[in-house]
CSV table of C-alpha atoms and ligand atoms in Angstrom, one decimal:
chain,number,residue,atom,x,y,z
A,273,MET,CA,-25.2,-5.6,6.6
A,274,ILE,CA,-22.3,-7.4,5.5
A,275,SER,CA,-21.5,-9.1,1.1
A,276,TYR,CA,-19.2,-10.7,1.0
A,277,ASP,CA,-17.9,-13.5,-1.8
A,278,GLU,CA,-17.7,-17.1,-0.7
A,279,GLN,CA,-13.5,-17.0,-1.7
A,280,LEU,CA,-13.6,-13.5,0.2
A,281,LEU,CA,-15.6,-15.6,3.5
A,282,SER,CA,-12.9,-18.7,3.3
A,283,ASP,CA,-9.8,-15.7,2.9
A,284,LEU,CA,-11.2,-14.2,6.4
A,285,ARG,CA,-11.7,-17.7,7.7
A,286,LYS,CA,-8.5,-18.2,7.4
A,287,VAL,CA,-7.5,-15.2,10.2
A,288,TYR,CA,-10.9,-16.4,12.2
A,289,SER,CA,-12.0,-19.1,11.1
A,290,ASP,CA,-15.0,-21.1,13.3
A,291,LYS,CA,-15.3,-17.2,14.6
A,292,LEU,CA,-15.6,-15.5,11.2
A,293,GLY,CA,-19.9,-15.1,12.7
A,294,GLU,CA,-18.4,-13.2,15.6
A,295,PHE,CA,-15.7,-11.3,14.2
A,296,LEU,CA,-18.5,-10.1,11.1
A,297,SER,CA,-21.1,-8.7,13.8
A,298,SER,CA,-18.9,-6.8,15.1
A,299,LEU,CA,-18.6,-5.0,12.4
A,300,SER,CA,-21.5,-2.6,12.9
A,301,ARG,CA,-20.4,-1.8,16.5
A,302,PRO,CA,-17.8,1.6,17.0
A,303,PRO,CA,-14.6,0.9,19.6
A,304,SER,CA,-15.0,0.8,22.8
A,305,ARG,CA,-13.1,3.2,23.9
A,306,TYR,CA,-12.8,6.1,21.6
A,307,TYR,CA,-8.5,7.2,21.4
A,308,VAL,CA,-6.3,10.7,21.7
A,309,ARG,CA,-3.1,11.4,21.1
A,310,VAL,CA,-2.2,14.2,23.3
A,311,ASN,CA,0.6,16.4,21.2
A,312,LEU,CA,3.0,15.8,24.3
A,313,LEU,CA,5.3,18.5,22.4
A,314,ARG,CA,2.9,21.2,23.7
A,315,THR,CA,1.6,20.0,26.8
A,316,SER,CA,1.2,16.4,29.6
A,317,ARG,CA,-1.8,14.9,29.7
A,318,GLU,CA,-2.3,15.2,33.2
A,319,GLU,CA,-3.0,19.2,31.3
A,320,VAL,CA,-5.2,17.7,28.5
A,321,ARG,CA,-8.0,16.0,31.2
A,322,ARG,CA,-7.8,18.4,32.3
A,323,LEU,CA,-9.0,20.7,29.5
A,324,LEU,CA,-11.5,18.4,28.7
A,325,GLU,CA,-12.9,16.9,31.4
A,326,SER,CA,-13.9,21.1,31.8
A,327,ASP,CA,-15.5,20.9,28.4
A,328,GLY,CA,-17.1,18.1,29.6
A,329,VAL,CA,-15.5,15.7,28.4
A,330,GLU,CA,-14.8,11.7,30.3
A,331,VAL,CA,-11.7,10.7,29.5
A,332,TYR,CA,-8.9,8.3,31.2
A,333,TYR,CA,-5.2,7.5,31.0
A,334,ASP,CA,-4.9,4.0,28.8
A,335,GLU,CA,-2.7,1.8,30.6
A,336,LEU,CA,0.4,1.8,28.5
A,337,PHE,CA,1.2,4.5,26.5
A,338,GLU,CA,2.0,7.4,28.5
A,339,GLU,CA,0.4,9.6,25.3
A,340,ALA,CA,-2.7,8.0,25.0
A,341,LEU,CA,-6.6,9.5,25.9
A,342,TRP,CA,-10.2,6.9,25.7
A,343,ILE,CA,-13.7,8.3,26.4
A,344,PRO,CA,-15.8,5.9,26.7
A,345,VAL,CA,-18.6,5.4,23.6
A,346,ARG,CA,-21.6,5.0,24.9
A,347,GLY,CA,-24.5,2.8,23.2
A,348,PRO,CA,-26.7,0.6,21.5
A,349,VAL,CA,-29.4,2.8,23.1
A,350,GLU,CA,-33.1,1.7,21.1
A,351,LEU,CA,-34.2,5.0,19.1
A,352,GLU,CA,-38.0,5.1,18.3
A,353,GLU,CA,-38.6,5.7,14.5
A,354,PRO,CA,-40.3,9.4,14.1
A,355,LYS,CA,-42.6,10.0,11.5
A,356,CYS,CA,-40.7,11.7,9.2
A,357,LYS,CA,-37.3,10.2,8.0
A,358,VAL,CA,-34.1,11.7,6.1
A,359,PHE,CA,-31.8,9.1,3.8
A,360,VAL,CA,-28.1,9.9,4.1
A,361,ASP,CA,-25.3,8.3,2.1
A,362,LYS,CA,-22.6,6.0,4.1
A,363,ARG,CA,-20.4,7.4,5.0
A,364,THR,CA,-22.5,10.1,6.5
A,365,ALA,CA,-24.5,7.5,8.4
A,366,GLU,CA,-22.0,5.3,9.6
A,367,SER,CA,-20.3,9.4,11.4
A,368,VAL,CA,-24.0,10.1,12.8
A,369,MET,CA,-24.0,6.6,14.6
A,370,LEU,CA,-21.5,8.2,16.6
A,371,GLY,CA,-23.5,11.9,17.4
A,372,ALA,CA,-22.7,13.6,14.2
A,373,ASN,CA,-24.9,15.9,12.7
A,374,VAL,CA,-26.4,15.5,9.2
A,375,TYR,CA,-24.1,18.6,6.4
A,376,ALA,CA,-25.5,18.8,3.2
A,377,PRO,CA,-23.0,17.1,0.9
A,378,GLY,CA,-24.7,14.0,3.3
A,379,ILE,CA,-27.7,13.9,2.7
A,380,VAL,CA,-29.7,11.7,-0.2
A,381,LYS,CA,-33.1,12.5,0.5
A,382,LEU,CA,-35.6,14.2,2.4
A,383,GLU,CA,-38.9,13.4,3.0
A,384,LYS,CA,-41.5,15.5,2.0
A,385,CYS,CA,-43.0,15.9,6.1
A,386,ALA,CA,-39.6,17.1,6.8
A,387,ASP,CA,-39.8,20.4,7.6
A,388,VAL,CA,-37.4,23.5,10.4
A,389,GLY,CA,-38.3,22.0,14.3
A,390,ARG,CA,-39.2,18.8,12.9
A,391,LYS,CA,-37.9,15.7,14.6
A,392,VAL,CA,-36.9,13.2,11.6
A,393,GLY,CA,-35.1,9.6,11.3
A,394,ILE,CA,-31.9,9.8,10.6
A,395,VAL,CA,-32.1,6.3,8.1
A,396,SER,CA,-28.8,5.3,6.3
A,397,THR,CA,-29.5,4.1,2.5
A,398,SER,CA,-30.0,0.9,3.3
A,399,GLY,CA,-32.6,1.4,5.8
A,400,VAL,CA,-30.6,1.2,9.2
A,401,LEU,CA,-32.4,4.7,11.8
A,402,VAL,CA,-29.2,6.0,13.1
A,403,ALA,CA,-29.9,8.6,14.8
A,404,VAL,CA,-33.2,11.1,15.9
A,405,GLY,CA,-32.1,14.8,15.5
A,406,ILE,CA,-34.2,18.9,14.4
A,407,VAL,CA,-34.5,20.3,10.5
A,408,SER,CA,-32.8,22.6,11.4
A,409,PRO,CA,-34.1,26.4,10.6
A,410,GLY,CA,-31.4,27.4,7.7
A,411,PHE,CA,-31.7,23.1,6.0
A,412,ARG,CA,-33.2,24.3,2.3
A,413,GLU,CA,-30.0,27.5,2.1
A,414,ALA,CA,-27.3,24.1,2.8
A,415,ILE,CA,-29.4,22.0,1.0
A,416,ARG,CA,-29.1,24.4,-2.0
A,417,ASN,CA,-26.1,25.5,-1.7
A,418,ARG,CA,-25.1,21.8,-1.4
A,419,ARG,CA,-23.4,23.4,2.3
A,420,GLY,CA,-24.2,23.2,5.4
A,421,LEU,CA,-26.0,22.3,8.8
A,422,VAL,CA,-29.2,20.0,8.0
A,423,VAL,CA,-30.2,17.9,10.6
A,424,ARG,CA,-28.9,18.5,15.0
A,425,THR,CA,-28.3,15.3,15.5
A,426,LEU,CA,-30.3,14.7,18.8
A,427,GLU,CA,-30.1,11.6,20.0
A,428,SER,CA,-27.5,8.8,18.4
A,429,LEU,CA,-27.4,5.3,18.1
A,430,TYR,CA,-24.2,5.4,19.7
A,431,SER,CA,-22.4,8.2,21.0
A,432,VAL,CA,-19.0,10.7,21.3
A,433,PRO,CA,-18.4,13.1,22.2
A,434,SER,CA,-18.1,15.9,20.1
A,435,LEU,CA,-14.2,17.0,20.6
A,436,ARG,CA,-13.3,19.6,17.9
A,437,ASP,CA,-15.4,22.5,19.8
A,438,THR,CA,-12.8,21.7,23.0
A,439,LYS,CA,-10.2,24.2,24.1
A,440,ALA,CA,-7.9,20.7,23.7
A,441,TYR,CA,-7.9,20.2,20.5
A,442,LYS,CA,-7.8,24.4,19.5
A,443,ALA,CA,-4.4,24.5,21.3
A,444,GLY,CA,-3.2,21.5,19.6
A,445,MET,CA,-3.4,19.8,23.0
A,446,ILE,CA,-5.1,16.1,20.4
A,447,TYR,CA,-4.6,13.7,18.0
A,448,GLU,CA,-7.8,11.4,17.4
A,449,GLN,CA,-6.1,8.3,16.5
A,450,SER,CA,-7.2,4.4,17.6
A,451,LEU,CA,-5.1,2.5,19.4
A,452,PRO,CA,-3.8,0.4,16.5
A,453,SER,CA,-1.9,3.8,14.3
A,454,MET,CA,-1.0,4.7,18.0
A,455,VAL,CA,0.7,1.3,18.2
A,456,VAL,CA,2.3,1.3,14.9
A,457,THR,CA,5.2,3.3,16.0
A,458,HIS,CA,5.9,1.8,18.6
A,459,VAL,CA,6.6,-1.3,16.9
A,460,LEU,CA,8.8,1.6,14.7
A,461,SER,CA,10.3,3.1,17.7
A,462,PRO,CA,13.2,4.5,15.9
A,463,ARG,CA,16.1,6.2,16.3
A,464,ALA,CA,16.2,10.2,17.5
A,465,GLY,CA,18.0,11.5,14.5
A,466,MET,CA,16.7,9.1,11.7
A,467,LYS,CA,15.1,10.0,8.2
A,468,ILE,CA,12.4,8.6,8.6
A,469,VAL,CA,9.9,8.2,5.6
A,470,ASP,CA,6.2,7.5,5.7
A,471,MET,CA,5.6,6.5,1.9
A,472,CYS,CA,1.6,7.3,2.4
A,473,ALA,CA,1.5,10.1,4.7
A,474,ALA,CA,-1.9,11.9,5.0
A,475,PRO,CA,-3.8,12.6,7.4
A,476,GLY,CA,-0.6,12.2,8.8
A,477,GLY,CA,-1.8,10.5,12.5
A,478,LYS,CA,1.6,8.3,12.1
A,479,ILE,CA,4.6,10.3,11.5
A,480,GLY,CA,3.0,13.0,13.5
A,481,HIS,CA,3.6,11.0,16.4
A,482,VAL,CA,6.4,9.4,15.2
A,483,TYR,CA,7.8,13.3,14.7
A,484,GLU,CA,6.9,14.0,18.8
A,485,LEU,CA,8.1,11.1,20.6
A,486,ASN,CA,10.6,11.7,19.3
A,487,LYS,CA,10.9,15.5,20.1
A,488,GLY,CA,11.3,16.6,16.6
A,489,LYS,CA,14.9,15.6,15.8
A,490,GLY,CA,15.6,13.9,12.4
A,491,VAL,CA,13.8,14.0,9.0
A,492,PHE,CA,11.2,14.1,8.5
A,493,ILE,CA,9.3,13.2,5.4
A,494,ALA,CA,5.8,12.2,4.4
A,495,ILE,CA,4.6,12.0,0.8
A,496,ASP,CA,1.2,11.0,0.0
A,497,HIS,CA,0.0,11.6,-4.0
A,498,SER,CA,-4.0,13.3,-3.2
A,499,SER,CA,-3.3,16.9,-3.7
A,500,ARG,CA,-5.8,17.5,-1.8
A,501,LYS,CA,-5.3,15.2,1.6
A,502,ILE,CA,-1.5,17.2,1.7
A,503,THR,CA,-3.1,20.7,1.5
A,504,ARG,CA,-5.8,19.5,5.1
A,505,MET,CA,-1.3,17.1,6.2
A,506,LYS,CA,-0.5,20.8,6.5
A,507,GLN,CA,-3.0,22.4,7.6
A,508,GLU,CA,-3.1,19.9,10.3
A,509,PHE,CA,0.4,19.5,11.5
A,510,ALA,CA,0.4,23.5,11.6
A,511,ARG,CA,-2.4,22.7,14.5
A,512,LEU,CA,-0.3,20.5,16.0
A,513,GLY,CA,2.9,23.4,16.0
A,514,TYR,CA,5.3,20.7,14.4
A,515,THR,CA,7.6,23.2,12.3
A,516,SER,CA,9.8,20.3,10.2
A,517,ILE,CA,8.2,17.1,8.3
A,518,ASN,CA,9.1,18.2,5.0
A,519,ILE,CA,5.3,17.5,2.8
A,520,ILE,CA,5.9,16.1,-0.5
A,521,ARG,CA,3.1,15.0,-3.3
A,522,GLY,CA,4.6,12.5,-4.7
A,523,ASP,CA,3.5,8.4,-6.2
A,524,SER,CA,5.4,6.2,-4.0
A,525,ARG,CA,5.2,3.3,-5.9
A,526,TYR,CA,8.4,5.0,-7.0
A,527,VAL,CA,9.5,6.6,-4.4
A,528,ASP,CA,13.1,5.9,-5.2
A,529,LEU,CA,12.9,7.7,-7.9
A,530,PHE,CA,12.4,11.4,-6.7
A,531,LEU,CA,13.5,10.7,-2.9
A,532,GLY,CA,16.7,8.3,-3.8
A,533,LYS,CA,17.7,4.8,-3.3
A,534,GLU,CA,18.9,3.3,0.6
A,535,VAL,CA,18.4,6.2,1.7
A,536,ALA,CA,16.1,5.6,4.8
A,537,ASP,CA,16.6,4.5,8.2
A,538,TYR,CA,13.0,3.9,8.3
A,539,VAL,CA,9.9,3.7,6.5
A,540,ILE,CA,6.3,3.6,7.2
A,541,LEU,CA,4.4,2.1,5.5
A,542,ASP,CA,0.2,2.5,5.3
A,543,PRO,CA,-0.2,2.1,2.1
A,544,PRO,CA,-4.7,2.1,0.9
A,545,CYS,CA,-6.3,-1.3,1.8
A,546,SER,CA,-9.8,-2.9,1.6
A,547,SER,CA,-10.5,-0.5,5.1
A,548,ILE,CA,-12.9,-4.2,6.6
A,549,GLY,CA,-11.0,-3.5,9.7
A,550,VAL,CA,-12.5,0.3,10.5
A,551,ILE,CA,-15.8,0.0,12.3
A,552,PRO,CA,-18.5,1.0,13.2
A,553,LYS,CA,-20.2,-0.2,9.6
A,554,ILE,CA,-24.2,0.5,8.6
A,555,TYR,CA,-22.9,-2.0,5.8
A,556,ASP,CA,-20.2,-3.0,3.0
A,557,LYS,CA,-19.6,-5.2,-0.2
A,558,ARG,CA,-16.5,-6.9,-1.4
A,559,THR,CA,-15.4,-9.6,-3.3
A,560,ILE,CA,-11.9,-11.5,-3.8
A,561,ASP,CA,-11.1,-9.3,-7.1
A,562,GLY,CA,-11.0,-6.2,-4.9
A,563,ILE,CA,-8.8,-7.2,-2.8
A,564,LYS,CA,-6.6,-9.2,-4.6
A,565,ASN,CA,-6.3,-5.4,-7.2
A,566,TYR,CA,-5.0,-3.8,-3.1
A,567,ALA,CA,-3.0,-7.0,-2.4
A,568,ASP,CA,-1.3,-6.2,-5.6
A,569,TYR,CA,-1.0,-2.9,-5.7
A,570,GLN,CA,0.0,-3.0,-1.6
A,571,ARG,CA,3.5,-5.1,-3.0
A,572,GLN,CA,4.3,-2.4,-5.2
A,573,PHE,CA,5.1,-0.2,-2.4
A,574,LEU,CA,7.0,-3.3,-0.2
A,575,ARG,CA,9.1,-3.5,-3.8
A,576,SER,CA,10.4,0.8,-3.8
A,577,ALA,CA,10.2,0.7,0.1
A,578,TYR,CA,13.2,-2.3,0.1
A,579,ASP,CA,14.9,-0.3,-2.9
A,580,LEU,CA,14.6,3.0,-0.4
A,581,LEU,CA,15.8,2.1,2.1
A,582,LYS,CA,18.9,1.8,3.5
A,583,PRO,CA,20.5,-1.7,4.5
A,584,GLY,CA,19.6,-2.7,8.3
A,585,GLY,CA,17.1,0.1,7.5
A,586,ILE,CA,13.6,-0.9,9.3
A,587,LEU,CA,10.2,-0.5,7.8
A,588,VAL,CA,7.4,-1.0,9.1
A,589,TYR,CA,3.6,-2.3,7.2
A,590,SER,CA,0.4,-1.4,8.6
A,591,THR,CA,-3.0,-1.8,6.9
A,592,CYS,CA,-6.5,-1.2,8.5
A,593,THR,CA,-7.7,-4.1,6.6
A,594,THR,CA,-7.8,-8.9,8.3
A,595,THR,CA,-7.8,-9.9,5.4
A,596,TYR,CA,-4.6,-12.7,4.7
A,597,LEU,CA,-4.2,-11.7,0.7
A,598,GLU,CA,-3.4,-7.9,2.3
A,599,ASN,CA,-1.6,-8.8,5.3
A,600,GLU,CA,0.2,-12.2,5.6
A,601,ALA,CA,0.0,-12.9,2.5
A,602,ASN,CA,1.7,-9.9,1.5
A,603,ILE,CA,4.7,-10.0,4.2
A,604,GLU,CA,5.7,-14.2,3.3
A,605,TYR,CA,6.0,-11.7,-0.8
A,606,ALA,CA,8.6,-9.5,1.1
A,607,VAL,CA,10.3,-11.6,2.7
A,608,ASN,CA,10.2,-14.5,0.5
A,609,VAL,CA,10.0,-12.7,-3.3
A,610,LEU,CA,12.2,-9.3,-1.8
A,611,GLY,CA,14.1,-10.7,1.0
A,612,TYR,CA,13.1,-8.7,3.5
A,613,GLU,CA,13.8,-10.4,7.5
A,614,VAL,CA,11.5,-10.0,9.5
A,615,LEU,CA,11.7,-8.9,13.0
A,616,GLU,CA,8.9,-9.7,15.8
A,617,ALA,CA,5.5,-6.4,16.2
A,618,THR,CA,6.6,-5.5,19.6
A,619,PRO,CA,5.0,-4.6,22.0
A,620,ILE,CA,1.8,-6.3,20.9
A,621,ARG,CA,-1.3,-4.6,22.9
A,622,GLY,CA,-2.9,-7.3,21.0
A,623,SER,CA,-2.8,-10.6,19.1
A,624,ARG,CA,-0.2,-12.6,16.8
A,625,GLY,CA,-0.7,-12.8,12.8
A,626,VAL,CA,-2.0,-16.0,11.5
A,627,GLY,CA,-0.3,-18.6,8.7
A,628,PRO,CA,3.7,-18.8,8.8
A,629,LEU,CA,4.9,-16.1,10.1
A,630,GLY,CA,2.3,-15.2,12.5
A,631,LYS,CA,4.3,-15.7,16.1
A,632,TYR,CA,6.6,-12.6,14.2
A,633,LEU,CA,3.1,-10.3,13.8
A,634,GLN,CA,0.9,-8.4,15.8
A,635,ARG,CA,-3.1,-8.2,14.6
A,636,PHE,CA,-6.2,-6.6,16.1
A,637,HIS,CA,-10.1,-7.5,15.9
A,638,PRO,CA,-13.0,-6.1,16.7
A,639,HIS,CA,-14.5,-8.8,18.6
A,640,ILE,CA,-11.8,-9.5,21.2
A,641,HIS,CA,-9.7,-6.6,21.5
A,642,GLY,CA,-12.8,-3.9,21.2
A,643,THR,CA,-10.2,-2.1,18.7
A,644,PRO,CA,-10.8,-1.9,14.9
A,645,GLY,CA,-9.3,-4.2,13.1
A,646,TYR,CA,-5.9,-4.0,11.9
A,647,PHE,CA,-2.8,-5.4,11.2
A,648,ILE,CA,0.7,-5.3,12.2
A,649,ALA,CA,5.0,-6.1,10.6
A,650,LYS,CA,8.5,-4.9,10.6
A,651,LEU,CA,10.7,-5.9,8.5
A,652,GLN,CA,14.3,-5.5,7.7
A,653,LYS,CA,15.8,-4.3,5.0
A,654,PRO,CA,19.6,-7.4,5.4
A,655,TYR,CA,22.7,-5.7,5.9
A,656,LYS,CA,24.8,-6.1,2.9
B,66,LIG,N1,-1.1,7.0,7.6
B,66,LIG,C1,-2.2,7.5,7.5
B,66,LIG,C2,-2.3,7.1,6.7
B,66,LIG,C3,-3.2,6.3,5.3
B,66,LIG,S1,-4.2,6.4,4.6
B,66,LIG,C4,-2.4,8.1,8.8
B,66,LIG,O1,-1.9,6.7,9.9
B,66,LIG,O2,-2.1,8.8,9.0
B,66,LIG,C5,-3.1,5.0,3.5
B,66,LIG,C6,-2.8,6.8,1.8
B,66,LIG,O3,-2.1,6.2,0.8
B,66,LIG,C7,-4.1,8.0,1.4
B,66,LIG,O4,-4.1,9.4,2.7
B,66,LIG,C8,-3.9,7.5,0.6
B,66,LIG,O5,-4.4,9.1,-0.5
B,66,LIG,C9,-2.4,7.2,0.2
B,66,LIG,N2,-2.0,6.7,-1.0
B,66,LIG,C10,-2.5,6.4,-2.6
B,66,LIG,N3,-1.7,6.0,-3.1
B,66,LIG,C11,-0.5,6.5,-3.4
B,66,LIG,C12,0.5,6.4,-3.5
B,66,LIG,N4,0.3,6.0,-4.7
B,66,LIG,N5,1.5,6.6,-3.3
B,66,LIG,C13,1.2,7.5,-2.2
B,66,LIG,N6,0.4,7.8,-1.6
B,66,LIG,C14,-0.7,6.7,-1.9
């Protein structure tokens, strides 16, 4: 159920033209492959495949990236609707749809019939049946304490094996990351020993990937303004065995004020966005005004990144959304107003972008590539 206002639809039509309908309906399906990244600092992909298989997970090697493995996403299956239902919020519904269990914070409403051992339908507040499960023995206590398992999922619309309990995950050998997100690091492909700043870093997937590919050689700075997300990122980096990424809490719109001017060789800029490319979606409701607010916010980071970069320094800009305004239009602004030069965002694993700079840019489309919707651009601050 996608509800975008007419102006947002016409923005998206600049990208999808007569395929807009196909694109919008692809948003309700998950990617066809679930990607994980192998921590090459610790192990090899052969070892990870062996370990995951010993935990019953079917894995394949990516065709190009040595560190990328994928797991097939199963589904959709036809679910038989049980008489009794529990209602969950949007975020919960979107993960239960792939096989996750239901925990107390995600519950919106339980029908009276829901009791220990009862088979229930798990339904989004918008009315979509996403899975069938069994009410857990401790559900009353879980609800009272607002934490703990409420429904164990038996069968979901789609399924991806849960990796958190695998030996490879616990040993810090894998990180769950989509293919387009991994492409960002390959587009950046920084030389070892350089200073690299991720301006919007949490949960840390991209800066971690760069750190691994450069074997920890260089100066790595991960900034985020959310202290909650910084705490989680620290835990993740500990699990993965990263010892020398500097984590800073700060507002990157003013990054040059706390890191200095012309100090970074490379910048990763993956700012907050409207997330239209994040799939599967149960529903989504947005207006052009919301998109414009994001685009304005993103431009502020493009401005401060310009001051942060050394002359000749490289910036990779990425988003998990698909509007023209947050993507191509922002790159046009970066080039025409701020003075960046645009470079080709290669290697290309998706398609080119659109508009006057389209041939330099890279996009991923759910209905074409079976991935989340994504955008990647590579910019350079000119030498003086
Ligand atoms: N690059 C990350 C994902 C980034 S999501 C990865 O690949 O794993 C965007 C992040 O930007 C969020 O974590 C959010 O907390 C952060 N953020 C939002 N506004 C910010 C600001 N003004 N300064 C720094 N970080 C900000």
